Tab-separated table of C-alpha atoms in Angstrom:
chain	number	residue	atom	x	y	z
W	1	MET	CA	-179.167	-125.112	104.285
W	2	ASP	CA	-181.785	-125.661	106.869
W	3	SER	CA	-179.525	-124.874	109.712
W	4	ILE	CA	-181.274	-121.855	111.264
W	5	ASN	CA	-183.186	-122.112	114.472
W	6	GLN	CA	-183.980	-125.665	114.928
W	7	SER	CA	-185.143	-126.869	118.278
W	8	THR	CA	-186.226	-130.327	119.281
W	9	VAL	CA	-188.988	-131.406	121.655
W	10	ALA	CA	-189.423	-134.526	123.708
W	11	ASN	CA	-191.043	-136.649	121.019
W	12	GLY	CA	-188.068	-135.944	118.712
W	13	PHE	CA	-189.795	-133.309	116.635
W	14	HIS	CA	-187.424	-130.815	115.107
W	15	HIS	CA	-188.749	-127.235	114.626
W	16	LEU	CA	-187.824	-125.794	111.282
W	17	GLN	CA	-188.175	-122.102	110.443
W	18	ALA	CA	-188.909	-121.573	106.794
W	19	ALA	CA	-189.516	-118.739	104.305
W	20	HIS	CA	-193.007	-119.992	103.519
W	21	CYS	CA	-195.455	-121.794	105.766
W	22	GLU	CA	-196.604	-124.657	103.525
W	23	ASN	CA	-193.068	-125.468	102.375
W	24	GLY	CA	-191.962	-125.425	105.988
W	25	VAL	CA	-194.788	-127.664	107.198
W	26	THR	CA	-194.205	-130.142	104.357
W	27	THR	CA	-190.470	-130.319	104.941
W	28	ALA	CA	-190.569	-130.566	108.783
W	29	LEU	CA	-193.441	-133.034	108.861
W	30	LEU	CA	-191.866	-135.397	106.259
W	31	LYS	CA	-188.508	-135.122	108.099
W	32	HIS	CA	-190.171	-136.203	111.343
W	33	TYR	CA	-191.761	-139.215	109.699
W	34	GLY	CA	-188.543	-140.365	107.999
W	35	VAL	CA	-187.820	-138.411	104.824
W	36	HIS	CA	-184.676	-136.395	105.521
W	37	LYS	CA	-183.598	-135.626	102.015
W	38	LEU	CA	-186.189	-132.952	101.400
W	39	THR	CA	-185.353	-129.257	101.889
W	40	GLU	CA	-187.717	-126.276	101.772
W	41	PRO	CA	-186.714	-125.332	98.201
W	42	MET	CA	-187.076	-128.976	97.081
W	43	ALA	CA	-190.608	-129.173	98.525
W	44	PHE	CA	-191.474	-125.910	96.791
W	45	GLY	CA	-190.093	-127.054	93.405
W	46	ILE	CA	-191.442	-130.603	93.493
W	47	GLY	CA	-194.798	-129.162	94.601
W	48	SER	CA	-194.662	-126.598	91.788
W	49	GLY	CA	-195.444	-123.764	94.215
W	50	LEU	CA	-194.494	-120.827	91.978
W	51	PHE	CA	-197.410	-119.167	90.164
W	52	TYR	CA	-199.006	-115.855	89.352
W	53	ILE	CA	-202.600	-114.891	88.892
W	54	GLN	CA	-204.625	-111.774	89.178
W	55	LEU	CA	-208.292	-112.762	89.383
W	56	PRO	CA	-210.323	-110.223	87.505
W	57	PHE	CA	-213.731	-109.169	88.940
W	58	MET	CA	-212.527	-110.291	92.350
W	59	LYS	CA	-211.440	-108.095	95.242
W	60	VAL	CA	-209.580	-108.865	98.469
W	61	ASN	CA	-209.949	-106.252	101.177
W	62	GLY	CA	-211.222	-103.897	98.486
W	63	GLY	CA	-208.056	-104.235	96.393
W	64	PRO	CA	-206.885	-106.461	93.523
W	65	ALA	CA	-206.948	-110.220	94.144
W	66	ILE	CA	-203.422	-111.298	93.269
W	67	SER	CA	-201.782	-114.550	94.145
W	68	PHE	CA	-198.156	-115.566	93.769
W	69	ARG	CA	-198.708	-119.167	94.634
W	70	THR	CA	-200.627	-122.308	93.739
W	71	MET	CA	-203.753	-123.229	95.698
W	72	PRO	CA	-203.112	-123.865	99.401
W	73	GLY	CA	-202.524	-127.519	100.127
W	74	LEU	CA	-201.113	-128.450	96.759
W	75	ILE	CA	-197.441	-128.206	97.684
W	76	PHE	CA	-197.883	-130.828	100.378
W	77	LYS	CA	-200.114	-133.039	98.262
W	78	ARG	CA	-197.863	-133.013	95.210
W	79	THR	CA	-194.615	-133.483	97.105
W	80	CYS	CA	-196.100	-136.483	98.948
W	81	LYS	CA	-197.480	-137.916	95.706
W	82	ALA	CA	-194.086	-137.591	94.025
W	83	LEU	CA	-192.455	-139.544	96.850
W	84	ASP	CA	-195.206	-142.150	97.113
W	85	ILE	CA	-196.249	-141.003	100.557
W	86	PRO	CA	-199.820	-141.663	101.677
W	87	VAL	CA	-201.621	-138.539	102.853
W	88	THR	CA	-204.607	-138.107	105.134
W	89	ARG	CA	-206.585	-134.899	105.163
W	90	ARG	CA	-209.662	-134.333	107.309
W	91	LYS	CA	-212.170	-131.530	107.639
W	92	TYR	CA	-214.767	-131.277	110.389
W	93	VAL	CA	-218.155	-129.886	111.112
W	94	SER	CA	-217.782	-130.390	114.867
W	95	PRO	CA	-214.989	-128.483	116.638
W	96	GLN	CA	-215.130	-130.980	119.518
W	97	LYS	CA	-214.509	-133.904	117.150
W	98	ALA	CA	-211.717	-131.929	115.416
W	99	MET	CA	-209.954	-131.313	118.718
W	100	GLN	CA	-210.529	-134.862	119.916
W	101	GLU	CA	-209.063	-136.503	116.845
W	102	LEU	CA	-206.039	-134.199	116.950
W	103	ASP	CA	-205.592	-135.080	120.660
W	104	GLU	CA	-205.641	-138.791	119.837
W	105	ARG	CA	-202.834	-138.331	117.373
W	106	LEU	CA	-200.827	-136.267	119.818
W	107	ILE	CA	-201.235	-138.836	122.578
W	108	ALA	CA	-199.896	-141.407	120.131
W	109	GLY	CA	-196.887	-139.056	119.628
W	110	LYS	CA	-197.747	-138.042	116.116
W	111	PRO	CA	-197.209	-134.410	115.143
W	112	THR	CA	-199.965	-133.224	112.798
W	113	ALA	CA	-200.342	-130.250	110.467
W	114	CYS	CA	-203.354	-127.880	110.650
W	115	GLN	CA	-204.669	-125.171	108.360
W	116	VAL	CA	-205.559	-122.110	110.418
W	117	GLY	CA	-206.721	-118.516	110.197
W	118	VAL	CA	-204.216	-115.885	111.390
W	119	PHE	CA	-206.710	-113.361	112.800
W	120	TYR	CA	-206.757	-114.940	116.255
W	121	LEU	CA	-203.240	-116.347	116.208
W	122	THR	CA	-202.097	-115.223	119.649
W	123	TYR	CA	-198.316	-115.283	119.050
W	124	PHE	CA	-198.526	-113.239	115.840
W	125	PRO	CA	-197.888	-109.508	116.012
W	126	LYS	CA	-201.210	-107.590	115.888
W	127	GLU	CA	-200.167	-105.799	112.696
W	128	TYR	CA	-200.270	-109.113	110.809
W	129	ARG	CA	-203.659	-110.255	111.949
W	130	PHE	CA	-206.075	-110.000	109.061
W	131	HIS	CA	-208.648	-112.591	108.158
W	132	PHE	CA	-206.246	-114.738	106.170
W	133	ASN	CA	-207.143	-118.402	106.455
W	134	ALA	CA	-204.552	-120.342	104.533
W	135	HIS	CA	-201.837	-120.424	107.130
W	136	ASN	CA	-200.229	-123.746	108.030
W	137	LEU	CA	-198.637	-125.000	111.230
W	138	ILE	CA	-197.754	-128.226	112.931
W	139	VAL	CA	-199.195	-129.224	116.301
W	140	VAL	CA	-196.381	-131.170	117.897
W	141	ASP	CA	-197.460	-132.100	121.404
W	142	LYS	CA	-199.983	-131.399	124.167
W	143	GLN	CA	-199.107	-130.661	127.746
W	144	GLY	CA	-202.109	-130.153	129.992
W	145	ASP	CA	-204.313	-127.699	128.119
W	146	GLU	CA	-201.337	-126.249	126.146
W	147	TYR	CA	-200.582	-127.297	122.610
W	148	ILE	CA	-196.928	-127.057	121.474
W	149	ILE	CA	-196.935	-125.503	117.999
W	150	SER	CA	-194.273	-125.483	115.339
W	151	ASP	CA	-195.156	-122.521	113.117
W	152	PRO	CA	-192.617	-122.260	110.239
W	153	ILE	CA	-192.732	-118.464	110.383
W	154	MET	CA	-191.531	-118.422	113.996
W	155	GLU	CA	-187.931	-118.909	115.142
W	156	THR	CA	-188.786	-121.260	117.939
W	157	LEU	CA	-191.721	-123.430	119.145
W	158	VAL	CA	-194.705	-121.566	120.485
W	159	SER	CA	-197.885	-122.623	122.299
W	160	MET	CA	-201.620	-122.042	122.392
W	161	ASN	CA	-204.308	-123.354	124.756
W	162	SER	CA	-207.188	-125.512	123.486
W	163	TYR	CA	-209.596	-122.607	123.215
W	164	GLU	CA	-207.161	-120.585	121.158
W	165	LEU	CA	-206.235	-123.487	118.885
W	166	GLN	CA	-209.873	-124.428	118.272
W	167	ARG	CA	-210.664	-120.787	117.409
W	168	VAL	CA	-207.948	-120.567	114.701
W	169	ARG	CA	-208.853	-123.994	113.317
W	170	PHE	CA	-212.402	-122.857	112.931
W	171	ALA	CA	-211.720	-119.373	111.586
W	172	LYS	CA	-214.368	-118.125	109.176
W	173	GLY	CA	-214.254	-116.289	105.854
W	174	ALA	CA	-212.596	-117.125	102.545
W	175	PHE	CA	-210.674	-120.458	102.626
W	176	ALA	CA	-212.234	-121.263	106.062
W	177	PRO	CA	-210.070	-124.133	107.345
W	178	ARG	CA	-213.015	-126.083	108.866
W	179	GLY	CA	-210.731	-127.694	111.429
W	180	GLN	CA	-208.639	-129.149	108.610
W	181	MET	CA	-205.754	-131.340	109.725
W	182	TYR	CA	-203.404	-133.364	107.535
W	183	TYR	CA	-200.519	-135.738	107.886
W	184	PRO	CA	-198.434	-138.283	105.970
W	185	GLY	CA	-198.276	-141.974	106.853
W	186	ASP	CA	-196.177	-143.168	109.815
W	187	ASP	CA	-192.624	-144.514	109.546
W	188	LEU	CA	-191.898	-143.371	106.008
W	189	LYS	CA	-189.085	-144.847	104.016
W	190	GLU	CA	-186.327	-142.415	103.077
W	191	ALA	CA	-186.926	-141.131	99.547
W	192	THR	CA	-184.642	-142.671	96.933
W	193	ASP	CA	-182.573	-140.405	94.694
W	194	GLU	CA	-184.584	-141.745	91.798
W	195	GLN	CA	-187.863	-140.743	93.420
W	196	ILE	CA	-186.560	-137.241	94.023
W	197	ARG	CA	-185.222	-137.033	90.474
W	198	ARG	CA	-188.631	-137.963	89.105
W	199	GLY	CA	-190.344	-135.541	91.472
W	200	ILE	CA	-188.081	-132.730	90.255
W	201	ILE	CA	-188.834	-133.492	86.618
W	202	SER	CA	-192.579	-133.608	87.028
W	203	GLY	CA	-192.518	-130.623	89.362
W	204	ILE	CA	-190.592	-128.538	86.819
W	205	LYS	CA	-192.810	-129.631	83.915
W	206	ARG	CA	-195.940	-128.764	85.855
W	207	ASN	CA	-194.504	-125.353	86.842
W	208	CYS	CA	-193.584	-124.610	83.207
W	209	ARG	CA	-197.133	-125.489	82.229
W	210	ASP	CA	-198.604	-123.241	84.935
W	211	MET	CA	-196.404	-120.263	84.042
W	212	LEU	CA	-196.554	-120.600	80.219
W	213	MET	CA	-199.635	-122.494	79.120
W	214	ILE	CA	-202.505	-121.427	81.365
W	215	PRO	CA	-205.351	-120.106	79.205
W	216	GLY	CA	-206.607	-116.548	79.500
W	217	SER	CA	-204.613	-113.363	79.884
W	218	PHE	CA	-204.344	-112.969	83.660
W	219	GLY	CA	-202.607	-116.165	84.845
W	220	GLY	CA	-199.015	-117.402	84.622
W	221	ALA	CA	-196.131	-115.225	83.346
W	222	LYS	CA	-198.443	-113.272	80.992
W	223	GLY	CA	-200.691	-112.426	83.944
W	224	ILE	CA	-197.840	-110.270	85.359
W	225	ALA	CA	-198.007	-108.103	82.224
W	226	TYR	CA	-201.810	-107.992	82.578
W	227	THR	CA	-201.408	-106.454	86.037
W	228	GLY	CA	-198.696	-104.140	84.673
W	229	ARG	CA	-201.046	-102.814	82.021
W	230	GLN	CA	-203.789	-102.321	84.591
W	231	ILE	CA	-201.518	-100.374	86.923
W	232	LYS	CA	-200.968	-97.760	84.223
W	233	GLY	CA	-204.676	-96.994	84.320
W	234	TRP	CA	-205.105	-96.990	88.116
W	235	LYS	CA	-204.348	-93.327	88.725
W	236	ASN	CA	-207.024	-92.137	86.294
W	237	LYS	CA	-209.516	-94.850	87.039
W	238	LEU	CA	-209.352	-94.957	90.819
W	239	GLY	CA	-207.912	-91.640	91.909
W	240	ASP	CA	-204.684	-91.155	93.870
W	241	GLU	CA	-205.745	-92.528	97.244
W	242	LYS	CA	-207.305	-95.755	96.006
W	243	ALA	CA	-204.492	-96.376	93.507
W	244	ARG	CA	-201.972	-96.082	96.322
W	245	GLY	CA	-203.978	-98.573	98.368
W	246	TYR	CA	-203.983	-100.981	95.446
W	247	LEU	CA	-200.182	-100.740	95.012
W	248	ALA	CA	-199.646	-101.330	98.704
W	249	GLN	CA	-201.843	-104.377	98.451
W	250	LEU	CA	-199.791	-105.669	95.515
W	251	VAL	CA	-196.618	-105.357	97.582
W	252	ARG	CA	-198.212	-107.018	100.606
W	253	MET	CA	-199.293	-109.956	98.411
W	254	GLN	CA	-195.827	-110.026	96.897
W	255	GLU	CA	-193.658	-109.791	99.958
W	256	GLU	CA	-195.621	-110.724	103.067
W	257	ILE	CA	-195.637	-113.960	104.975
W	258	GLY	CA	-197.969	-116.644	103.678
W	259	THR	CA	-197.852	-115.266	100.163
W	260	GLY	CA	-194.519	-114.134	98.880
W	261	GLY	CA	-193.576	-113.193	95.288
W	262	GLY	CA	-190.066	-111.825	95.137
W	263	GLY	CA	-189.117	-114.246	97.855
W	264	PHE	CA	-190.724	-117.134	95.960
W	265	ARG	CA	-188.410	-116.456	92.997
W	266	PHE	CA	-185.428	-116.850	95.304
W	267	ILE	CA	-186.744	-120.110	96.746
W	268	TYR	CA	-187.234	-121.375	93.192
W	269	GLY	CA	-183.755	-120.279	92.306
W	270	ALA	CA	-182.445	-122.290	95.243
W	271	PHE	CA	-184.546	-125.246	94.119
W	272	LEU	CA	-183.026	-125.258	90.621
W	273	GLN	CA	-179.512	-125.223	92.168
W	274	GLN	CA	-180.356	-128.091	94.526
W	275	ALA	CA	-182.109	-129.954	91.684
W	276	HIS	CA	-178.844	-129.876	89.740
W	277	ALA	CA	-177.344	-132.320	92.250
W	278	TYR	CA	-179.927	-134.905	91.234
W	279	LEU	CA	-180.265	-133.901	87.632
W	280	PRO	CA	-176.958	-132.741	86.161
W	281	ILE	CA	-178.364	-130.532	83.410
W	282	ASP	CA	-176.140	-127.420	83.502
W	283	GLU	CA	-178.839	-125.155	82.123
W	284	LEU	CA	-180.632	-125.464	85.480
W	285	LEU	CA	-177.838	-123.369	87.047
W	286	GLN	CA	-178.101	-120.634	84.432
W	287	ILE	CA	-181.879	-120.580	84.696
W	288	SER	CA	-181.538	-120.415	88.464
W	289	GLN	CA	-179.626	-117.141	87.910
W	290	GLN	CA	-182.307	-115.867	85.554
W	291	ILE	CA	-185.009	-116.569	88.100
W	292	THR	CA	-182.915	-114.818	90.781
W	293	ALA	CA	-182.733	-111.806	88.517
W	294	THR	CA	-186.518	-111.687	88.232
W	295	GLY	CA	-186.817	-111.916	92.013
W	296	ASP	CA	-184.533	-108.874	92.242
W	297	LYS	CA	-186.703	-107.069	89.722
W	298	TRP	CA	-189.773	-107.846	91.753
W	299	ARG	CA	-188.087	-106.221	94.743
W	300	ASP	CA	-187.061	-103.203	92.728
W	301	ALA	CA	-190.643	-102.871	91.540
W	302	ALA	CA	-191.789	-102.981	95.159
W	303	ILE	CA	-189.471	-100.072	95.899
W	304	GLN	CA	-190.980	-98.103	93.037
W	305	ALA	CA	-194.486	-98.939	94.362
W	306	SER	CA	-193.521	-97.803	97.815
W	307	GLY	CA	-192.407	-94.487	96.409
W	308	ILE	CA	-195.976	-94.085	95.131
W	309	TYR	CA	-197.864	-95.298	98.189
W	310	LYS	CA	-195.677	-93.247	100.509
W	311	GLY	CA	-196.540	-90.226	98.449
W	312	ARG	CA	-192.987	-89.425	97.270
W	313	LEU	CA	-193.986	-90.321	93.647
W	314	GLY	CA	-197.414	-89.978	92.087
W	315	THR	CA	-197.397	-88.710	88.511
W	316	GLN	CA	-198.781	-90.732	85.633
W	317	ALA	CA	-195.177	-91.307	84.566
W	318	ASP	CA	-194.506	-93.025	87.912
W	319	TYR	CA	-197.433	-95.376	87.389
W	320	ASP	CA	-196.282	-96.079	83.802
W	321	ASN	CA	-192.833	-96.828	85.145
W	322	MET	CA	-194.364	-99.287	87.677
W	323	GLY	CA	-196.510	-100.970	84.990
W	324	ASP	CA	-193.499	-101.238	82.648
W	325	ARG	CA	-191.516	-102.970	85.358
W	326	LEU	CA	-194.090	-105.699	85.628
W	327	ILE	CA	-194.304	-106.008	81.853
W	328	GLU	CA	-190.501	-106.456	81.773
W	329	ILE	CA	-190.694	-109.079	84.565
W	330	SER	CA	-193.395	-110.900	82.602
W	331	GLU	CA	-191.082	-111.149	79.580
W	332	LEU	CA	-188.114	-112.300	81.703
W	333	GLU	CA	-190.124	-114.981	83.428
W	334	LYS	CA	-191.540	-116.165	80.138
W	335	MET	CA	-187.987	-116.496	78.801
W	336	ALA	CA	-186.745	-118.288	81.908
W	337	PHE	CA	-189.598	-120.805	81.899
W	338	LYS	CA	-189.297	-121.377	78.149
W	339	SER	CA	-185.590	-122.197	78.659
W	340	LEU	CA	-186.569	-124.413	81.558
W	341	LYS	CA	-189.109	-126.237	79.512
W	342	GLU	CA	-186.454	-126.918	76.850
W	343	ALA	CA	-183.836	-127.962	79.426
W	344	ILE	CA	-186.051	-130.417	81.206
W	345	LYS	CA	-186.683	-132.248	77.929
W	346	LYS	CA	-183.118	-133.524	78.256
W	347	ALA	CA	-184.056	-135.394	81.432
W	348	LYS	CA	-184.691	-139.058	81.012
X	1	MET	CA	-180.889	-111.048	96.287
X	2	LYS	CA	-177.322	-111.120	97.509
X	3	LYS	CA	-176.644	-111.892	101.115
X	4	ASP	CA	-175.262	-108.460	101.883
X	5	GLU	CA	-178.376	-106.772	100.442
X	6	ILE	CA	-180.856	-108.278	102.954
X	7	PRO	CA	-182.800	-105.428	104.499
X	8	GLN	CA	-182.537	-105.222	108.265
X	9	ASP	CA	-185.153	-102.544	108.902
X	10	ASP	CA	-187.545	-102.440	111.788
X	11	GLY	CA	-190.597	-104.547	111.038
X	12	ALA	CA	-193.546	-105.685	113.166
X	13	LEU	CA	-192.778	-109.312	112.595
X	14	GLY	CA	-189.063	-108.749	113.207
X	15	ARG	CA	-189.791	-107.851	116.803
X	16	ILE	CA	-191.141	-111.345	117.314
X	17	ALA	CA	-189.290	-113.462	114.771
X	18	LYS	CA	-186.777	-112.652	112.082
X	19	GLU	CA	-187.850	-113.956	108.700
X	20	VAL	CA	-185.948	-116.548	106.778
X	21	THR	CA	-185.017	-115.510	103.238
X	22	TYR	CA	-183.154	-117.284	100.471
X	23	VAL	CA	-180.126	-115.318	99.300
X	24	VAL	CA	-177.155	-115.792	97.055
X	25	GLY	CA	-173.843	-115.962	98.905
X	26	ALA	CA	-170.445	-114.779	97.665
X	27	ASP	CA	-169.847	-118.122	95.947
X	28	GLY	CA	-173.053	-117.806	93.888
X	29	LYS	CA	-174.729	-120.555	95.934
X	30	TYR	CA	-178.085	-120.096	97.576
X	31	GLU	CA	-178.214	-120.113	101.353
X	32	THR	CA	-180.660	-118.956	104.028
X	33	ALA	CA	-180.298	-115.826	106.113
X	34	GLN	CA	-182.584	-113.739	108.254
X	35	SER	CA	-184.186	-110.331	107.848
X	36	SER	CA	-185.637	-108.235	110.663
X	37	GLY	CA	-187.942	-106.459	108.213
X	38	TRP	CA	-188.069	-104.242	105.171
X	39	ASP	CA	-189.385	-100.679	105.195
X	40	VAL	CA	-191.058	-101.177	101.791
X	41	LYS	CA	-193.157	-103.974	103.377
X	42	THR	CA	-193.767	-102.168	106.647
X	43	ASP	CA	-195.034	-99.085	104.784
X	44	ALA	CA	-197.386	-101.272	102.638
X	45	LEU	CA	-198.715	-102.822	105.851
X	46	ASN	CA	-199.161	-99.330	107.319
X	47	VAL	CA	-201.201	-98.260	104.285
X	48	ALA	CA	-203.504	-101.205	104.897
X	49	TRP	CA	-203.873	-100.319	108.554
X	50	ASP	CA	-204.478	-96.629	107.756
X	51	GLU	CA	-207.364	-97.791	105.548
X	52	VAL	CA	-208.736	-99.992	108.343
X	53	ASN	CA	-208.445	-97.145	110.841
X	54	SER	CA	-210.200	-94.622	108.602
X	55	LYS	CA	-213.030	-97.126	108.101
X	56	ILE	CA	-213.331	-97.575	111.836
X	57	GLU	CA	-213.395	-93.818	112.303
X	58	ALA	CA	-216.056	-93.367	109.594
X	59	ALA	CA	-218.160	-96.076	111.289
X	60	ARG	CA	-217.739	-94.389	114.689
X	61	GLN	CA	-218.997	-91.140	113.231
X	62	LYS	CA	-221.985	-92.863	111.661
X	63	VAL	CA	-222.862	-94.530	114.940
X	64	LEU	CA	-222.480	-91.211	116.782
X	65	ARG	CA	-224.765	-89.528	114.219
X	66	GLY	CA	-227.336	-92.258	114.729
X	67	GLU	CA	-227.004	-93.459	111.137
X	68	ALA	CA	-225.787	-96.938	112.000
X	69	SER	CA	-225.888	-99.311	114.956
X	70	PRO	CA	-222.737	-100.151	116.960
X	71	VAL	CA	-222.556	-103.428	115.055
X	72	LEU	CA	-221.015	-101.462	112.134
X	73	TYR	CA	-218.361	-99.966	114.363
X	74	PHE	CA	-217.303	-103.288	115.890
X	75	MET	CA	-217.461	-105.032	112.516
X	76	GLU	CA	-214.941	-102.545	111.126
X	77	LYS	CA	-212.891	-102.754	114.274
X	78	LYS	CA	-212.543	-106.532	113.858
X	79	ILE	CA	-211.740	-105.978	110.134
X	80	MET	CA	-214.809	-108.074	109.245
X	81	ASP	CA	-217.263	-107.652	106.399
X	82	LEU	CA	-220.826	-108.922	106.115
X	83	SER	CA	-219.703	-112.359	104.886
X	84	ILE	CA	-217.259	-112.936	107.690
X	85	LEU	CA	-219.644	-111.582	110.297
X	86	SER	CA	-222.383	-113.809	108.912
X	87	ALA	CA	-220.098	-116.867	108.998
X	88	TYR	CA	-219.106	-116.224	112.668
X	89	THR	CA	-222.564	-115.384	114.016
X	90	GLY	CA	-224.679	-117.660	111.890
X	91	PHE	CA	-226.950	-114.702	111.029
X	92	TRP	CA	-227.884	-114.202	107.397
X	93	LYS	CA	-226.229	-111.250	105.717
X	94	TRP	CA	-229.575	-109.548	105.162
X	95	THR	CA	-230.374	-110.033	108.843
X	96	ILE	CA	-227.122	-108.338	109.777
X	97	LYS	CA	-227.909	-105.498	107.362
X	98	LYS	CA	-231.119	-104.953	109.329
X	99	HIS	CA	-229.132	-105.058	112.629
X	100	LEU	CA	-227.005	-102.289	111.241
X	101	LYS	CA	-230.010	-99.981	111.531
X	102	PRO	CA	-230.210	-98.342	114.991
X	103	SER	CA	-233.980	-98.724	115.147
X	104	VAL	CA	-233.757	-102.506	114.687
X	105	PHE	CA	-230.633	-102.860	116.825
X	106	ASN	CA	-232.275	-101.133	119.763
X	107	LYS	CA	-234.979	-103.762	119.859
X	108	LEU	CA	-232.732	-106.788	119.539
X	109	PRO	CA	-233.289	-109.497	122.159
X	110	GLU	CA	-230.547	-110.157	124.719
X	111	GLU	CA	-229.448	-113.494	123.184
X	112	LYS	CA	-228.728	-111.879	119.841
X	113	LEU	CA	-226.808	-109.061	121.455
X	114	LYS	CA	-224.821	-111.665	123.445
X	115	LYS	CA	-223.792	-113.358	120.195
X	116	TYR	CA	-222.443	-110.114	118.806
X	117	ALA	CA	-220.816	-109.134	122.077
X	118	ALA	CA	-219.035	-112.484	122.397
X	119	LEU	CA	-217.649	-112.290	118.875
X	120	PHE	CA	-216.560	-108.660	119.317
X	121	GLU	CA	-215.049	-109.535	122.705
X	122	VAL	CA	-216.980	-106.879	124.643
X	123	SER	CA	-219.807	-106.913	127.180
X	124	VAL	CA	-223.399	-106.392	126.102
X	125	GLU	CA	-223.230	-102.992	127.845
X	126	GLU	CA	-220.191	-101.962	125.779
X	127	LEU	CA	-221.880	-103.254	122.632
X	128	LYS	CA	-224.844	-100.989	123.240
X	129	LYS	CA	-222.770	-97.982	124.314
X	130	PRO	CA	-219.402	-98.361	122.567
X	131	PHE	CA	-218.112	-94.893	123.322
X	132	GLY	CA	-218.955	-94.707	127.045
């Protein structure tokens, strides 16, 4: 599965391109330190990465604050916990100290993950550079003043000099990384099938809880319907131009790098298929198909939204159609996670 | 998404790196494949940039009319808001609000101007006279 675009550097680090940065960092880092069984979908599923929330009263770039994922950092933390892997995470006040401690690890030949802001990320296309601070990458090696970077979004290894790296590690704004770096213990033991099996079970249970049981009306599967109902009112409430901007923001949150919504459903679908190898409950395969179907519906909804923000559509009926799509997705995801909750009860 | 449905449109990211996506192959099994971009996403990104650009233009007009200091123009140009600008410069938000007034900005000492100029990646001269 993880066969695309791997390249290896001197210290044996294997670059891994991934669909989502935190999954990618978790998988590649754990592989380097000795856990080879983990794949990107497995990290996502064990880490219970799938989520939905629209935070009311909060705005991002003047639009709705919607997230399709759990809090940054949790996928790594939960995956490591499931596999009994010790984790170190450090934040810094002093940039000098942050760079010095990273250097010490690199000199010792130990690739290390960092949380960074993308605004000053030199190898990113300009169009993608907003003040988004929850991006993850692995610093693999240092040669002179150049740091070799394994960014899961990129096809191959890239590099940044010390000034550039320090700047993205100390990006400011929401979720400011504060020089954050994190890594698992050295020389990890390969995960046992039993550990992975347990990780899958607890990951699925937690994800069912997050999607079905979260209190309030705007989180989990029901939160999707909440957004759907809101969309129906956007045209009247906000006017055409602002409503179009809001829909564009929804699609960016849903489909862009670092966030992902439709794409996340497909990763979760892949996870349930892979989980079946460790946990032969046949419902997992059917539920995988259901989740895939919701991912497809998310993408269809994005096409409807684009019709509106491109100005091809724009009547109230078009907004109602968009809202109804999300309400339908909400129901489908509720059903899928309810079945999953039942199915996982069979696991011992 | 089925493997043969992966969009291969022209996207900004696709020029630098194709994106990995999870897709269902002919045998019903998930596999990874790459996408160069999707027009639906590219258009959404363009909407965001259009908003940024119209904010920059509005700020430019305000500065030209003498209703705001160049700090507003550069703040919009760097897609920052008061909170982000405050975090990067160390100035309080209300201090920055004062600096947005031309009368206050024109009397700012060199070291404060330097702070803004460095963050906005321009010289102090350009900061004072952004449009030549």
